[in-house]
PDB file of C-alpha atoms in Angstrom:
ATOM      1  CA  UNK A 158      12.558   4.219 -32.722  1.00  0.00           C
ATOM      2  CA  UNK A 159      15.705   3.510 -30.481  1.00  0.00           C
ATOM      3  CA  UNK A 160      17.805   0.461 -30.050  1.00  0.00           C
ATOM      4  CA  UNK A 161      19.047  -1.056 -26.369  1.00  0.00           C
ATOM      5  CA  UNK A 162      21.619  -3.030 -25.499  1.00  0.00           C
ATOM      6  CA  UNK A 163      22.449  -4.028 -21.818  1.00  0.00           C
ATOM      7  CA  UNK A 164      25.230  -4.904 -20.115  1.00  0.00           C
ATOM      8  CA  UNK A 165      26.882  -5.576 -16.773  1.00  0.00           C
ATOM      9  CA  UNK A 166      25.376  -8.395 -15.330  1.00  0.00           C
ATOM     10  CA  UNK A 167      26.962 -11.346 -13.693  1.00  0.00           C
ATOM     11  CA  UNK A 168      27.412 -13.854 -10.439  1.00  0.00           C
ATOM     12  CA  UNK A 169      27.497 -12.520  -7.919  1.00  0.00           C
ATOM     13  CA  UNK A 170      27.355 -12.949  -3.654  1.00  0.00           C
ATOM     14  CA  UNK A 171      24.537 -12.257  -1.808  1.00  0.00           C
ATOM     15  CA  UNK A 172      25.484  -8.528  -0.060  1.00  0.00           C
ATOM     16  CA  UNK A 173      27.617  -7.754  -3.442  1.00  0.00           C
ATOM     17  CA  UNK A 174      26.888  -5.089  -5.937  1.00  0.00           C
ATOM     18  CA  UNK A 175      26.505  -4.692  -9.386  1.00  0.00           C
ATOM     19  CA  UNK A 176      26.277  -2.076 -12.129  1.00  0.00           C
ATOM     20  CA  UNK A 177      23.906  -2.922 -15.283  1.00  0.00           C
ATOM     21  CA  UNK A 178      24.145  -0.564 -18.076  1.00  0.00           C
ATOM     22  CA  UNK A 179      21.728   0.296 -21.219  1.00  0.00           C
ATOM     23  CA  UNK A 180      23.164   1.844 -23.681  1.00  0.00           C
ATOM     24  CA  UNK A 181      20.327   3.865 -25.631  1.00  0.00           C
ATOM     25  CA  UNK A 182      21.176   4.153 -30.065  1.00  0.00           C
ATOM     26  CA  UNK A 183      18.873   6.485 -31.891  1.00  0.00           C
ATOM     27  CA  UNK A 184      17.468   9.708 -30.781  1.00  0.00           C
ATOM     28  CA  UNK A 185      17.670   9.713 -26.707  1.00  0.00           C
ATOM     29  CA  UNK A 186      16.565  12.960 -26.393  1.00  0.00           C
ATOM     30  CA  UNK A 187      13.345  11.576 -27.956  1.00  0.00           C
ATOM     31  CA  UNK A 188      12.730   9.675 -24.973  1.00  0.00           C
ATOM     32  CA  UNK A 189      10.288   9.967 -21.842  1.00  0.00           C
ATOM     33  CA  UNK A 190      10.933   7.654 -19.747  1.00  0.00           C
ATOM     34  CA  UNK A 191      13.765   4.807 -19.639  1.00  0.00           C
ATOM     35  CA  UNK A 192      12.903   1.525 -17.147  1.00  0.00           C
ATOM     36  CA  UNK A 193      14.659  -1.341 -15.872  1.00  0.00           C
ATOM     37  CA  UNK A 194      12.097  -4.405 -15.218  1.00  0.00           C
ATOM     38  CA  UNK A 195      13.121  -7.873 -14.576  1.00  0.00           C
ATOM     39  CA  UNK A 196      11.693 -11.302 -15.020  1.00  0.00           C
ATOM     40  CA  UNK A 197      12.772 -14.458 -12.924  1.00  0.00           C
ATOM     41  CA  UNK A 198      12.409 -17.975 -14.245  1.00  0.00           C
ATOM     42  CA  UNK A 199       8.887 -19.002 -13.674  1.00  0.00           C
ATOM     43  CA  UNK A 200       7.827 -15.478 -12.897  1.00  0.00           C
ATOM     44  CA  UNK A 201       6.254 -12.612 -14.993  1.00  0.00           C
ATOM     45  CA  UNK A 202       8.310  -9.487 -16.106  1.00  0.00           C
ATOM     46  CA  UNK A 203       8.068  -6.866 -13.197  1.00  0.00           C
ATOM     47  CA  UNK A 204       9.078  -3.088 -12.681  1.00  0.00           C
ATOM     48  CA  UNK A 205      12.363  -2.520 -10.979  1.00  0.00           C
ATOM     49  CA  UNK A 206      13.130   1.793 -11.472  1.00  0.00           C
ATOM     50  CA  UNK A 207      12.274   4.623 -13.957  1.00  0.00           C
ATOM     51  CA  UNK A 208      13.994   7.512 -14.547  1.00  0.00           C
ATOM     52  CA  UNK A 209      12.033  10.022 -16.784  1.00  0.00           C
ATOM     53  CA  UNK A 210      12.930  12.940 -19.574  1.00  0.00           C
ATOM     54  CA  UNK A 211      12.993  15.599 -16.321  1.00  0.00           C
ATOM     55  CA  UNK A 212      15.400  13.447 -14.183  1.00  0.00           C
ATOM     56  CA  UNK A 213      12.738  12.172 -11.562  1.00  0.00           C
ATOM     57  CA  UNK A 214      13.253   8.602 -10.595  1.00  0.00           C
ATOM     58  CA  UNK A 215      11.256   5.836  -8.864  1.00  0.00           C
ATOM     59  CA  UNK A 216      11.732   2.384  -7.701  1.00  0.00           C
ATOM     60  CA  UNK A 217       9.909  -0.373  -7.012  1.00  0.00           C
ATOM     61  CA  UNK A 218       9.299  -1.460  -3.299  1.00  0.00           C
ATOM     62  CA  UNK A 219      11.225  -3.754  -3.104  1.00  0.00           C
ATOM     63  CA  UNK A 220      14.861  -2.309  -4.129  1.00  0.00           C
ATOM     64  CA  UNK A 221      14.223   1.390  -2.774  1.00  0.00           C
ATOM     65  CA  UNK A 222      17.396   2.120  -0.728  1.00  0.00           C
ATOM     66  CA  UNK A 223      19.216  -0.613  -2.594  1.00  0.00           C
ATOM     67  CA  UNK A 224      19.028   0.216  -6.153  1.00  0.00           C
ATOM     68  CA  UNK A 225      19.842   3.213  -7.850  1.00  0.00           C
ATOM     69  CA  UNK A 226      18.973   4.595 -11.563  1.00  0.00           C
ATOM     70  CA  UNK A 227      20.788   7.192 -13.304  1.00  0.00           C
ATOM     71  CA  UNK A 228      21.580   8.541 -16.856  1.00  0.00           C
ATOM     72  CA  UNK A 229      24.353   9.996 -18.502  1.00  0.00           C
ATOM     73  CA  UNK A 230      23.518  11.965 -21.717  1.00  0.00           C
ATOM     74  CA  UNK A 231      26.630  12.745 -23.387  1.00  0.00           C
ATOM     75  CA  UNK A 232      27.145   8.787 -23.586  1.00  0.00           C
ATOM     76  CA  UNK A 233      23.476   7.945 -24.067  1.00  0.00           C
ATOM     77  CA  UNK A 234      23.177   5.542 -21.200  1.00  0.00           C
ATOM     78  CA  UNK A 235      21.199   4.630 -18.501  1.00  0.00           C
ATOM     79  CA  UNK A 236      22.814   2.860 -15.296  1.00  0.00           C
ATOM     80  CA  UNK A 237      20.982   0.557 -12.860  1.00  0.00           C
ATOM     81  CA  UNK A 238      23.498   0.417  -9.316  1.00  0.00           C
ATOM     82  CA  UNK A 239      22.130  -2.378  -7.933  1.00  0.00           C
ATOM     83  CA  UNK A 240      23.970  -2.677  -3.911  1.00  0.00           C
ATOM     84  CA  UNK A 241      23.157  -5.434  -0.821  1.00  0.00           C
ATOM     85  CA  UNK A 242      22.011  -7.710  -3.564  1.00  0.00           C
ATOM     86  CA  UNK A 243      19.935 -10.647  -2.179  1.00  0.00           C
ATOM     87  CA  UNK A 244      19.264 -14.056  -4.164  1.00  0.00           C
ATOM     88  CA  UNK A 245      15.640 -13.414  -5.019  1.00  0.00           C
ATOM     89  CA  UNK A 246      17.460 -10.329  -6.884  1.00  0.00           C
ATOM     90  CA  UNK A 247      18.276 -13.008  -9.800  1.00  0.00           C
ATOM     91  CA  UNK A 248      16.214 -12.402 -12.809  1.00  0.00           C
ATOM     92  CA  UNK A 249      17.034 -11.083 -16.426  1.00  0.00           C
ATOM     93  CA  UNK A 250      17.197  -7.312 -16.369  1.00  0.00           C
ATOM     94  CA  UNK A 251      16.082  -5.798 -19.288  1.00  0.00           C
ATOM     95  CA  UNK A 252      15.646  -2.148 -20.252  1.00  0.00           C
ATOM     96  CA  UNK A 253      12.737   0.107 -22.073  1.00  0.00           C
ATOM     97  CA  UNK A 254      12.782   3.209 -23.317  1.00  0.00           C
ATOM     98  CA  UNK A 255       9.083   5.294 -24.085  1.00  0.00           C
ATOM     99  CA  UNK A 256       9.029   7.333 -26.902  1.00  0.00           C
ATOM    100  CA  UNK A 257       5.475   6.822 -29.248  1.00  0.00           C
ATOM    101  CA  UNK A 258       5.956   3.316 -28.674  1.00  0.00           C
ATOM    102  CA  UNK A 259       8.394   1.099 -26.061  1.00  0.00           C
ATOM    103  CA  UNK A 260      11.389  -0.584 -27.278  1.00  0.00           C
ATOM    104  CA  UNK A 261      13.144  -3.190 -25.075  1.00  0.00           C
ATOM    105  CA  UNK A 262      16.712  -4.550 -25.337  1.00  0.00           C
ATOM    106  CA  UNK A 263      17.515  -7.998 -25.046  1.00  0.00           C
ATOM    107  CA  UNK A 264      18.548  -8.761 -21.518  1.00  0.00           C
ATOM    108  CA  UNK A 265      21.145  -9.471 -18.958  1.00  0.00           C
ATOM    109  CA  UNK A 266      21.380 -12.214 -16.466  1.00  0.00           C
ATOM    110  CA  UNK A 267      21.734 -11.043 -13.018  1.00  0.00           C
ATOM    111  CA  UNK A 268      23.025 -14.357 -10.725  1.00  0.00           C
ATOM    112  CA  UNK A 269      23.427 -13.305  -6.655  1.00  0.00           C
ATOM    113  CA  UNK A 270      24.093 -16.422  -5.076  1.00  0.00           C
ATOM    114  CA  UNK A 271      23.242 -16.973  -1.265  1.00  0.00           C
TER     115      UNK A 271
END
């Protein structure tokens, strides 16, 4: 099993950028797949990007060309660049990682203001 904790989120301007990051404790080389989701108020949880064991990535619809997933081993962390941020953009951004079971970390609060 691996812990998550995410960071990095914020107010922020419509047009701005932010970078969320999920840092991954436990074995990360254990892992398949890492995904952000997020879940606005009033609205169920939905998939934002996955980046899998190989390095292949994929968004959702609607933040391809905006949003950008990445990992860095040697700290064990997973970044979501998130650019041209629009207001429906705010949600809590959490992040799961698939081993033989998911584990999620707790959330952060992404605010883009119009």
């Amino acid at each position: 099993q691996v812990q998550l904790v995410e960071s990095g989120g914020g107010l922020v301007q419509a047009g701005g950028s932010l970078r969320l990051s999920c840092v991954v404790s436990g074995n990360f080389f254990s892992i398949n797949a890492i995904t952000w989701h997020r879940q606005a108020p009033g609205k169920q949880r939905e998939f934002v990007a996955v980046i899998i064991k190989g390095g292949h990535t994929n968004y959702a619809n609607s933040v391809k060309g905006r949003f950008t997933i990445s990992r860095d081993n040697d700290k064990n962390t997973v970044y979501l660049e998130m650019n041209s941020l629009k207001p429906e953009d705010t949600a809590v951004y959490y992040c799961a990682a698939s081993t033989t079971t998911t584990s999620w970390g707790q959330g952060t609060q992404v605010t883009v203001s119009s």
